[in-house]
Coordinates of C-alpha atoms and ligand atoms in Angstrom, one line a residue:
M1 CA -24.3 -65.1 62.3
V2 CA -23.4 -63.1 59.4
K3 CA -23.5 -59.3 59.5
K4 CA -25.3 -57.7 56.5
Q5 CA -23.0 -54.9 55.0
S6 CA -25.2 -51.7 54.2
T7 CA -25.1 -50.8 50.4
E8 CA -25.8 -47.2 51.3
H9 CA -22.8 -45.0 51.1
P10 CA -22.3 -42.7 54.2
P11 CA -23.4 -39.2 53.8
V12 CA -19.9 -37.7 53.5
Q13 CA -19.0 -39.9 50.6
S14 CA -22.1 -39.1 48.7
E15 CA -21.5 -35.3 49.1
R16 CA -18.1 -35.8 47.9
R17 CA -19.4 -37.6 44.9
S18 CA -21.9 -34.9 44.0
F19 CA -19.2 -32.3 44.5
L20 CA -17.0 -34.1 41.9
N21 CA -19.7 -34.6 39.5
T22 CA -20.3 -30.6 39.6
I23 CA -16.8 -30.0 39.0
W24 CA -16.5 -32.2 35.9
M25 CA -19.8 -30.6 34.6
V26 CA -18.1 -27.1 35.2
L27 CA -15.1 -28.3 33.5
G28 CA -16.6 -30.0 30.6
A29 CA -18.8 -26.9 30.0
V30 CA -15.5 -24.9 29.8
A31 CA -13.9 -27.1 27.4
L32 CA -17.0 -27.2 25.0
G33 CA -17.0 -23.2 25.3
E34 CA -13.2 -23.2 24.5
A35 CA -13.6 -25.7 21.5
A36 CA -16.6 -23.7 20.1
W37 CA -14.8 -20.3 20.5
L38 CA -11.3 -22.1 18.7
I39 CA -13.5 -23.3 15.9
T40 CA -15.6 -20.1 15.3
S41 CA -12.2 -18.0 15.4
F42 CA -10.5 -20.3 12.8
L43 CA -13.5 -20.1 10.4
K44 CA -13.9 -16.5 10.9
P45 CA -12.0 -14.6 7.9
R46 CA -9.3 -12.5 9.4
K47 CA -9.3 -8.9 8.6
R48 CA -6.1 -7.2 7.7
K49 CA -5.3 -4.2 9.8
I50 CA -5.1 -1.1 7.6
H51 CA -2.9 1.6 9.3
Q52 CA -3.5 5.3 8.5
G53 CA -1.4 6.2 5.3
D54 CA -1.1 2.7 4.1
F55 CA -2.3 1.0 0.8
G56 CA -6.0 -0.4 1.4
G57 CA -7.5 2.6 3.3
A58 CA -8.1 6.1 3.0
I59 CA -5.0 8.1 2.6
T60 CA -4.6 12.0 3.4
A61 CA -2.7 13.5 0.4
G62 CA -2.5 17.0 1.5
P63 CA -4.0 20.5 1.3
V64 CA -5.3 21.4 -2.2
S65 CA -2.9 24.2 -2.0
S66 CA 0.3 22.1 -1.8
F67 CA -0.3 20.7 -5.4
T68 CA 0.6 22.9 -8.5
N69 CA -1.3 22.2 -11.6
N70 CA 0.4 20.1 -14.2
T71 CA 2.4 18.0 -11.3
V72 CA 2.7 14.5 -10.3
T73 CA 3.4 13.4 -6.8
A74 CA 4.1 10.1 -5.7
F75 CA 2.6 8.5 -2.6
P76 CA 4.8 5.1 -2.3
R77 CA 2.8 3.7 0.7
G78 CA -0.5 4.4 -1.1
R79 CA 0.9 2.8 -4.4
F80 CA -0.4 5.7 -6.2
Y81 CA 0.6 9.2 -7.8
L82 CA -1.5 12.3 -7.4
S83 CA -1.9 13.8 -10.9
R84 CA -2.8 17.5 -10.6
L85 CA -4.2 18.3 -14.0
D86 CA -3.6 21.7 -16.2
D87 CA -7.1 23.0 -15.0
G88 CA -6.9 22.2 -11.3
G89 CA -8.4 18.8 -11.5
F90 CA -7.1 15.5 -9.4
L91 CA -6.6 12.1 -10.6
A92 CA -5.2 9.5 -8.0
V93 CA -3.6 6.9 -10.6
S94 CA -2.4 3.7 -9.7
R95 CA 1.5 2.8 -10.3
Q96 CA 0.8 -0.6 -11.6
C97 CA 1.1 -1.0 -15.6
T98 CA -1.8 -2.2 -17.1
H99 CA 0.4 -4.4 -19.3
L100 CA 1.9 -7.0 -16.7
G101 CA 1.7 -5.2 -13.6
C102 CA 5.2 -3.8 -13.1
T103 CA 5.7 -0.5 -10.9
I104 CA 6.0 2.5 -13.1
P105 CA 7.8 5.7 -12.1
W106 CA 7.0 9.1 -13.4
E107 CA 9.5 10.5 -15.7
E108 CA 9.4 14.3 -15.1
K109 CA 11.6 15.4 -18.0
E110 CA 9.1 13.5 -20.6
K111 CA 6.1 14.3 -18.7
L112 CA 5.0 10.6 -18.8
F113 CA 5.0 7.4 -16.7
I114 CA 7.3 4.9 -18.4
C115 CA 7.3 1.4 -17.5
P116 CA 10.7 -0.1 -17.0
C117 CA 9.6 -3.6 -18.5
H118 CA 8.3 -3.1 -21.8
A119 CA 8.5 0.5 -22.4
S120 CA 4.6 1.4 -22.1
A121 CA 4.1 5.0 -21.6
F122 CA 1.1 6.9 -20.0
D123 CA 0.5 10.6 -20.0
I124 CA -0.5 12.5 -16.7
F125 CA -3.9 11.4 -17.1
G126 CA -2.9 7.9 -17.1
N127 CA -4.0 7.2 -20.8
A128 CA -1.7 4.9 -22.6
V129 CA 0.2 6.5 -25.0
K130 CA 2.6 3.8 -26.0
S131 CA 2.2 0.1 -26.3
P132 CA 2.2 -2.7 -25.4
A133 CA -0.1 -1.4 -22.7
S134 CA -3.3 -0.8 -24.3
R135 CA -5.5 0.7 -21.7
A136 CA -5.1 3.6 -19.1
L137 CA -3.8 3.2 -15.7
D138 CA -6.3 2.3 -12.9
I139 CA -7.4 5.3 -10.7
F140 CA -8.6 5.5 -7.0
K141 CA -11.3 7.7 -5.8
V142 CA -10.5 11.1 -4.9
Y143 CA -12.5 13.3 -2.5
I144 CA -11.9 16.7 -1.0
E145 CA -12.9 17.8 2.1
N146 CA -12.3 21.3 4.0
Q147 CA -9.7 21.8 1.1
T148 CA -7.7 18.6 1.8
V149 CA -7.2 15.9 -0.8
Y150 CA -8.0 12.5 0.3
V151 CA -7.5 8.9 -1.7
D152 CA -9.5 6.0 -0.8
T153 CA -6.9 3.4 -2.1
G154 CA -9.7 0.4 -0.9
Q155 CA -11.1 0.3 -4.4
M156 CA -9.3 0.2 -7.7
I157 CA -11.3 1.6 -10.7
K158 CA -10.3 0.3 -14.0
R159 CA -10.9 2.1 -17.1
S160 CA -10.0 2.2 -20.8
E161 CA -9.1 5.7 -21.0
F162 CA -9.3 9.2 -19.2
R163 CA -12.8 10.8 -19.0
K164 CA -13.4 14.5 -17.8
E165 CA -15.6 13.2 -15.0
Q166 CA -13.1 11.2 -13.6
A167 CA -11.2 14.2 -12.3
V168 CA -12.2 15.7 -9.0
Y169 CA -12.0 19.5 -8.2
S170 CA -12.0 21.4 -5.2
T171 CA -13.6 24.5 -7.3
A172 CA -15.2 24.7 -10.5
P173 CA -12.6 23.1 -13.2
G174 CA -10.4 25.7 -14.4
S175 CA -10.5 28.2 -11.7
K176 CA -7.5 28.3 -9.2
A177 CA -7.9 26.5 -5.7
Ligands
FES16 S1 4.5 -4.5 -17.7 FE1 4.6 -2.2 -18.3 S2 5.0 -2.4 -20.3 FE2 4.7 -4.6 -19.8

């Protein structure tokens, strides 16, 4: 007599199979989640971290009273010069020459920005006074809060020449701060 073999699995084996299936499903879900996270973080544009005082963010230039009229102060990390005009107004002038982009120093003796590359010159307002550069130096937004001067280097403002409304004042133009 041939004994018929049962096709049913014993309950313990069946439980083990179900447990393993659950584990596989959980591992599959985790792997899918990780893949989705990797893809989205790869496609997401990265934001450059801007540290306080660095180019690209707001920079505290200092108290209004620390800048004398008719002077230029360099802010190398911010890549600009802060011009304090004769009437007390402030202008944050880019240090990049508008001819071909060389970095220009302020020459105190001549009271001019003179480009070392092709000798263009710019006055304290950033106006081009000697070619080959044909337009004024770019500027950054200046704002004054609680008698402190701030410069937002996040946005460069292009211009052809200086206009009075570009200067920022802590008090009425002409009065001493
Ligand atoms: S880059 Fe300044 S004059 Fe040419």
